[in-house]
Every structure is written in structure tokens, then in C-alpha cells.
Amino acid sequence: MPRKLVAGNWKMHGLAADLAEARALAAAHRAPDCEVALCPPATLVAAMAAALAGTAVMVGGQDCHEAAQGAHTGDISAAMLADAGARMVIVGHSERRTDHGETDAQVQAKAQAAQAAGLTVIICLGETEAQRDAGETLAVIAAQLAGSLPTAAGPDNTVIAYEPIWAIGTGRTPTLEQIAEVHGRLRAELAARMNGPADVRLLYGGSVKPANAAEIFAVPDVDGALVGGASLKAADFGAIVQALGAA
Ligand code: PGA
């Protein structure tokens, strides 16, 4: 299994007609040197999984409920995502934490539920601009990791995405040194928390695009990216996949 991973987060974008972008991406990357996943809105998970069956591009969800089933109108369980063809799921994205008040404990419970359903979980964390300005970034990241990481986390079922909130959808990115500093800290925290190899994949996310992908992928301890806006078009996302494959 290639270690590197690039995942596209379509957020609340995408209708059935947009599956053409997923097909175009898969056609251009038959045997990528890295793992590739697209996380469409829940309405498209099954259709995208069918459209990408037999290709090298996996499908993921954007969120799941922490319970296996129950009276939770409008929510989706991890088993439902897996049943629809998803192999992974994003949890704790800052937009979920902000829009839906999700706490670290909830994110941890969701991650645990996802792993129980056999999904690889991408756990997102990141600081606000005010926290960065106050010099709190590393402490915030460490606390989020400690609070969100499930007990059974390992390299095969867990991916961490560092996404500075101020860099998401803004066109702004941290310096390469700032990315290296946070990823280095995450690597050290993981090593301290896990018995055995701590080679959980660490993704960077926040305004990754074809123009900056290669330099970000060259940063130590960056194992790939979580991509929002630039994942919507096969040409842009494909260029990012190619940059990771070449890194
Ligand atoms: P962006 O989003 O690439 O549009 O900045 C990243 C994300 O939210 O995962």
C-alpha cells in the first residue's frame, strides 16, 4: 500500500452530473504512486463508489455519527457509509466543529465508530488565526490530538490532517517552516502515544492547489494533503495527485 495519501473534500458541492469529474480523475490516474480518495457529499457516496469501482480512486464520507444506529434524524452512521462503498471518512473538520459545535470528545467517538465499521478515519485539527497570533498553535494542536485520537488508532486505520482554520478556503497558507513545525510536533505526540511505529499519515490541508502542492509535499513529515476547493475539478486535483506521486 502506498503510504502517501491525497484526499479531496467536496464539502457541500456536487450533483450527479459532477461525477464526471471523479471519472476523469480516475481515468487520468490508473495506478497512482499514492492513495487517492474523494469525499463527496453523502448523497453521492454510493453513486461515486459505483462510478469509481475498479479504479485506483477511493471514496470517503465527510462525517459520521458516533452511534452505530438509532433515532438520529438526518445523521449517517459509519456502517452506512461503508455499506454505500466508502473506505474512509473525515471527522472533526473545522467546519463541523464550528457549524455543529463538535467537541474533541465527540470527534474521538466518531473516529472510534468509523474504525469499528472498518473505515479509515481522517481526523482534522488546526488552530484559529487568533491562536496562532497568540503563539498557542503547538499547544492547541497537541490538546486536540490528545482529545480526538481513538484508543485503537494505528497507521492502518488513522490519518491526521493538520488544517489551520485561517488557511481553509482563503488562499493563504502557513510558511513551509510553520507546517514542518506542526507536523514534527504531531509526529512526536503520536510516537509518545502509541506503542509501536507511529507512522500514521500526516496530511496538510488549507488552500492546497497545483501551484503550491510540490513545495508542501517536500516538507518533512507531510505525507499528503486534504484538499477542498481544488478537488472539485479533475484537472486541478489530478495535478496535486501528480505532485504527491512525484514527491
Ligand atoms: P481548501 O479546504 O482546500 O478549500 O482550503 C481544505 C479543507 O477544508 O479540507
Tab-separated table of C-alpha atoms and ligand atoms in Angstrom:
chain	number	residue	atom	x	y	z
A	1	MET	CA	0.000	0.000	0.000
A	2	PRO	CA	1.458	3.396	-0.900
A	3	ARG	CA	1.910	5.456	2.225
A	4	LYS	CA	1.148	8.833	0.759
A	5	LEU	CA	-2.467	9.952	0.513
A	6	VAL	CA	-4.307	12.823	-1.103
A	7	ALA	CA	-7.974	13.177	-0.225
A	8	GLY	CA	-10.431	15.582	-1.798
A	9	ASN	CA	-13.199	17.057	0.323
A	10	TRP	CA	-16.046	18.228	-1.873
A	11	LYS	CA	-17.867	19.738	1.147
A	12	MET	CA	-21.442	20.799	0.211
A	13	HIS	CA	-20.702	20.779	-3.506
A	14	GLY	CA	-21.632	18.262	-6.158
A	15	LEU	CA	-24.646	16.909	-8.008
A	16	ALA	CA	-24.846	13.713	-10.022
A	17	ALA	CA	-23.528	15.493	-13.117
A	18	ASP	CA	-20.299	16.269	-11.241
A	19	LEU	CA	-19.422	12.567	-11.061
A	20	ALA	CA	-17.891	13.220	-14.473
A	21	GLU	CA	-15.032	14.977	-12.630
A	22	ALA	CA	-14.451	11.883	-10.489
A	23	ARG	CA	-14.448	9.676	-13.585
A	24	ALA	CA	-11.981	11.993	-15.341
A	25	LEU	CA	-9.683	11.923	-12.325
A	26	ALA	CA	-9.740	8.129	-12.170
A	27	ALA	CA	-9.119	7.830	-15.909
A	28	ALA	CA	-6.019	10.016	-15.634
A	29	HIS	CA	-4.591	8.141	-12.652
A	30	ARG	CA	-4.898	4.448	-13.245
A	31	ALA	CA	-2.019	3.459	-10.975
A	32	PRO	CA	-1.029	6.470	-8.896
A	33	ASP	CA	2.069	6.359	-6.720
A	34	CYS	CA	-0.072	7.444	-3.820
A	35	GLU	CA	-3.505	6.664	-2.437
A	36	VAL	CA	-6.235	8.917	-3.766
A	37	ALA	CA	-9.684	9.474	-2.295
A	38	LEU	CA	-12.646	11.718	-2.995
A	39	CYS	CA	-15.110	12.583	-0.235
A	40	PRO	CA	-18.323	13.777	-1.876
A	41	PRO	CA	-21.491	14.814	-0.046
A	42	ALA	CA	-23.360	11.843	1.426
A	43	THR	CA	-25.904	11.927	-1.386
A	44	LEU	CA	-23.189	10.989	-3.882
A	45	VAL	CA	-21.201	8.388	-1.928
A	46	ALA	CA	-22.944	5.342	-3.390
A	47	ALA	CA	-23.066	6.718	-6.923
A	48	MET	CA	-19.423	7.768	-6.817
A	49	ALA	CA	-18.364	4.399	-5.413
A	50	ALA	CA	-20.171	2.737	-8.317
A	51	ALA	CA	-18.645	5.156	-10.822
A	52	LEU	CA	-15.133	4.535	-9.466
A	53	ALA	CA	-15.413	0.771	-8.947
A	54	GLY	CA	-12.304	-0.941	-10.271
A	55	THR	CA	-10.308	2.310	-10.374
A	56	ALA	CA	-7.471	3.462	-8.110
A	57	VAL	CA	-9.589	6.247	-6.557
A	58	MET	CA	-11.342	5.507	-3.257
A	59	VAL	CA	-14.460	7.151	-1.900
A	60	GLY	CA	-14.898	8.621	1.581
A	61	GLY	CA	-17.539	10.340	3.670
A	62	GLN	CA	-17.250	13.809	5.202
A	63	ASP	CA	-18.650	12.960	8.636
A	64	CYS	CA	-20.415	10.173	10.508
A	65	HIS	CA	-22.454	9.855	13.677
A	66	GLU	CA	-20.807	8.392	16.761
A	67	ALA	CA	-23.606	5.853	17.291
A	68	ALA	CA	-23.883	2.676	15.238
A	69	GLN	CA	-27.610	3.310	14.632
A	70	GLY	CA	-30.600	4.885	16.280
A	71	ALA	CA	-33.051	7.775	16.393
A	72	HIS	CA	-30.812	10.482	14.905
A	73	THR	CA	-32.783	12.158	12.133
A	74	GLY	CA	-30.617	13.371	9.302
A	75	ASP	CA	-27.456	11.685	10.528
A	76	ILE	CA	-25.463	8.921	8.881
A	77	SER	CA	-23.619	6.073	10.591
A	78	ALA	CA	-20.176	4.839	9.670
A	79	ALA	CA	-21.635	1.451	8.724
A	80	MET	CA	-23.986	3.205	6.281
A	81	LEU	CA	-21.027	4.917	4.627
A	82	ALA	CA	-19.158	1.628	4.406
A	83	ASP	CA	-22.290	-0.043	3.026
A	84	ALA	CA	-22.505	2.662	0.355
A	85	GLY	CA	-18.935	1.927	-0.733
A	86	ALA	CA	-16.878	4.376	1.344
A	87	ARG	CA	-13.475	3.220	2.568
A	88	MET	CA	-12.727	6.233	4.749
A	89	VAL	CA	-14.368	9.171	6.481
A	90	ILE	CA	-13.302	12.638	7.562
A	91	VAL	CA	-14.150	13.539	11.170
A	92	GLY	CA	-13.635	16.730	13.146
A	93	HIS	CA	-13.318	19.055	10.178
A	94	SER	CA	-13.213	22.620	11.480
A	95	GLU	CA	-16.445	23.373	9.623
A	96	ARG	CA	-18.140	20.588	11.628
A	97	ARG	CA	-16.517	21.797	14.839
A	98	THR	CA	-17.705	25.377	14.139
A	99	ASP	CA	-21.082	24.832	12.426
A	100	HIS	CA	-22.180	21.957	14.653
A	101	GLY	CA	-20.263	22.617	17.866
A	102	GLU	CA	-18.407	19.317	17.722
A	103	THR	CA	-16.013	18.760	20.616
A	104	ASP	CA	-12.816	16.723	20.734
A	105	ALA	CA	-14.677	14.051	22.709
A	106	GLN	CA	-17.333	13.803	20.009
A	107	VAL	CA	-14.703	13.669	17.295
A	108	GLN	CA	-12.975	10.858	19.177
A	109	ALA	CA	-16.271	8.958	19.469
A	110	LYS	CA	-16.923	9.414	15.750
A	111	ALA	CA	-13.435	8.196	14.920
A	112	GLN	CA	-13.970	5.148	17.090
A	113	ALA	CA	-17.305	4.430	15.389
A	114	ALA	CA	-15.689	4.795	11.972
A	115	GLN	CA	-12.904	2.373	12.841
A	116	ALA	CA	-15.424	-0.100	14.261
A	117	ALA	CA	-17.169	-0.035	10.878
A	118	GLY	CA	-13.889	-0.780	9.120
A	119	LEU	CA	-13.322	2.723	7.765
A	120	THR	CA	-10.026	4.585	7.797
A	121	VAL	CA	-10.579	7.836	9.643
A	122	ILE	CA	-9.114	11.227	8.726
A	123	ILE	CA	-9.103	13.293	11.920
A	124	CYS	CA	-8.819	17.049	11.322
A	125	LEU	CA	-7.300	19.543	13.695
A	126	GLY	CA	-5.958	23.062	13.426
A	127	GLU	CA	-5.626	26.418	15.132
A	128	THR	CA	-7.524	29.664	14.601
A	129	GLU	CA	-5.685	32.735	13.461
A	130	ALA	CA	-6.021	34.258	16.948
A	131	GLN	CA	-4.458	31.156	18.495
A	132	ARG	CA	-1.558	31.317	16.041
A	133	ASP	CA	-1.036	35.015	16.717
A	134	ALA	CA	-1.011	34.282	20.450
A	135	GLY	CA	1.704	31.630	19.995
A	136	GLU	CA	-0.648	28.852	21.069
A	137	THR	CA	-0.564	26.718	17.916
A	138	LEU	CA	1.502	23.786	19.185
A	139	ALA	CA	-0.388	23.590	22.478
A	140	VAL	CA	-3.746	23.713	20.674
A	141	ILE	CA	-2.703	21.005	18.224
A	142	ALA	CA	-1.389	18.734	20.973
A	143	ALA	CA	-4.583	19.143	23.005
A	144	GLN	CA	-6.810	18.437	20.004
A	145	LEU	CA	-4.802	15.340	19.154
A	146	ALA	CA	-4.949	14.074	22.733
A	147	GLY	CA	-8.706	14.649	22.857
A	148	SER	CA	-9.630	13.338	19.408
A	149	LEU	CA	-7.403	10.300	18.892
A	150	PRO	CA	-9.207	6.996	19.478
A	151	THR	CA	-7.542	4.423	21.701
A	152	ALA	CA	-7.197	1.890	18.886
A	153	ALA	CA	-5.558	4.346	16.479
A	154	GLY	CA	-2.849	2.924	14.256
A	155	PRO	CA	-1.226	3.579	10.902
A	156	ASP	CA	-3.741	1.394	9.071
A	157	ASN	CA	-6.920	2.979	10.354
A	158	THR	CA	-5.988	6.552	11.234
A	159	VAL	CA	-4.833	9.606	9.291
A	160	ILE	CA	-4.326	13.047	10.842
A	161	ALA	CA	-4.965	16.208	8.824
A	162	TYR	CA	-3.429	19.459	10.050
A	163	GLU	CA	-5.654	22.232	8.753
A	164	PRO	CA	-5.028	25.730	10.091
A	165	ILE	CA	-8.519	27.234	10.130
A	166	TRP	CA	-7.302	30.547	8.743
A	167	ALA	CA	-5.858	28.761	5.701
A	168	ILE	CA	-9.045	26.912	4.722
A	169	GLY	CA	-10.634	28.371	1.619
A	170	THR	CA	-8.717	31.620	1.995
A	171	GLY	CA	-5.841	31.170	-0.441
A	172	ARG	CA	-3.456	31.749	2.481
A	173	THR	CA	-1.055	29.056	3.669
A	174	PRO	CA	1.400	28.800	6.541
A	175	THR	CA	5.088	29.034	5.720
A	176	LEU	CA	6.783	25.720	4.999
A	177	GLU	CA	8.630	26.114	8.308
A	178	GLN	CA	5.328	26.505	10.154
A	179	ILE	CA	3.942	23.365	8.507
A	180	ALA	CA	7.128	21.462	9.362
A	181	GLU	CA	6.964	22.623	12.976
A	182	VAL	CA	3.379	21.425	13.483
A	183	HIS	CA	3.876	18.132	11.636
A	184	GLY	CA	7.043	17.450	13.614
A	185	ARG	CA	5.145	18.030	16.844
A	186	LEU	CA	2.306	15.773	15.697
A	187	ARG	CA	4.805	13.029	14.825
A	188	ALA	CA	6.377	13.325	18.281
A	189	GLU	CA	2.986	13.302	20.026
A	190	LEU	CA	1.948	10.207	18.089
A	191	ALA	CA	5.194	8.446	18.955
A	192	ALA	CA	4.609	9.176	22.621
A	193	ARG	CA	1.015	7.962	22.479
A	194	MET	CA	1.372	4.764	20.511
A	195	ASN	CA	3.191	1.580	21.281
A	196	GLY	CA	4.994	0.637	18.128
A	197	PRO	CA	5.502	2.514	14.908
A	198	ALA	CA	3.925	5.954	14.868
A	199	ASP	CA	3.834	6.170	11.110
A	200	VAL	CA	0.283	7.446	10.969
A	201	ARG	CA	-0.032	9.546	7.840
A	202	LEU	CA	0.002	13.296	8.416
A	203	LEU	CA	-1.811	15.366	5.805
A	204	TYR	CA	-1.631	19.115	5.393
A	205	GLY	CA	-4.859	20.904	4.431
A	206	GLY	CA	-5.775	24.511	3.704
A	207	SER	CA	-5.568	26.177	0.281
A	208	VAL	CA	-3.529	23.387	-1.327
A	209	LYS	CA	-3.518	23.905	-5.085
A	210	PRO	CA	-1.430	22.788	-8.070
A	211	ALA	CA	0.858	25.808	-7.684
A	212	ASN	CA	1.901	25.098	-4.084
A	213	ALA	CA	1.468	21.310	-3.810
A	214	ALA	CA	5.030	20.270	-4.678
A	215	GLU	CA	6.695	22.547	-2.132
A	216	ILE	CA	4.273	21.475	0.604
A	217	PHE	CA	4.827	17.784	-0.192
A	218	ALA	CA	8.580	18.313	0.180
A	219	VAL	CA	8.152	19.364	3.829
A	220	PRO	CA	9.330	16.700	6.300
A	221	ASP	CA	6.519	14.662	7.881
A	222	VAL	CA	3.972	15.736	5.258
A	223	ASP	CA	2.521	12.510	3.862
A	224	GLY	CA	-0.092	14.087	1.611
A	225	ALA	CA	-2.946	16.570	1.614
A	226	LEU	CA	-6.600	17.108	2.350
A	227	VAL	CA	-7.858	19.328	-0.444
A	228	GLY	CA	-11.102	21.295	-0.541
A	229	GLY	CA	-11.771	23.717	-3.387
A	230	ALA	CA	-9.080	22.370	-5.704
A	231	SER	CA	-10.544	18.839	-5.506
A	232	LEU	CA	-13.716	19.810	-7.366
A	233	LYS	CA	-12.071	19.853	-10.790
A	234	ALA	CA	-10.266	16.767	-12.079
A	235	ALA	CA	-7.539	18.828	-13.753
A	236	ASP	CA	-6.554	20.671	-10.566
A	237	PHE	CA	-6.906	17.684	-8.285
A	238	GLY	CA	-5.064	15.484	-10.764
A	239	ALA	CA	-2.158	17.924	-10.788
A	240	ILE	CA	-1.985	17.745	-6.990
A	241	VAL	CA	-2.085	13.927	-7.109
A	242	GLN	CA	0.745	14.005	-9.616
A	243	ALA	CA	2.803	16.345	-7.434
A	244	LEU	CA	2.415	13.954	-4.490
A	245	GLY	CA	3.311	10.961	-6.627
A	246	ALA	CA	6.498	12.723	-7.693
A	247	ALA	CA	7.421	13.887	-4.166
B	1	PGA	P1	-9.448	24.281	0.920
B	1	PGA	O1	-10.163	23.383	2.053
B	1	PGA	O2	-8.505	23.385	0.182
B	1	PGA	O3	-10.594	24.757	0.050
B	1	PGA	O4	-8.760	25.390	1.619
B	1	PGA	C1	-9.429	22.424	2.750
B	1	PGA	C2	-10.322	21.689	3.697
B	1	PGA	O5	-11.201	22.284	4.319
B	1	PGA	O6	-10.168	20.458	3.861
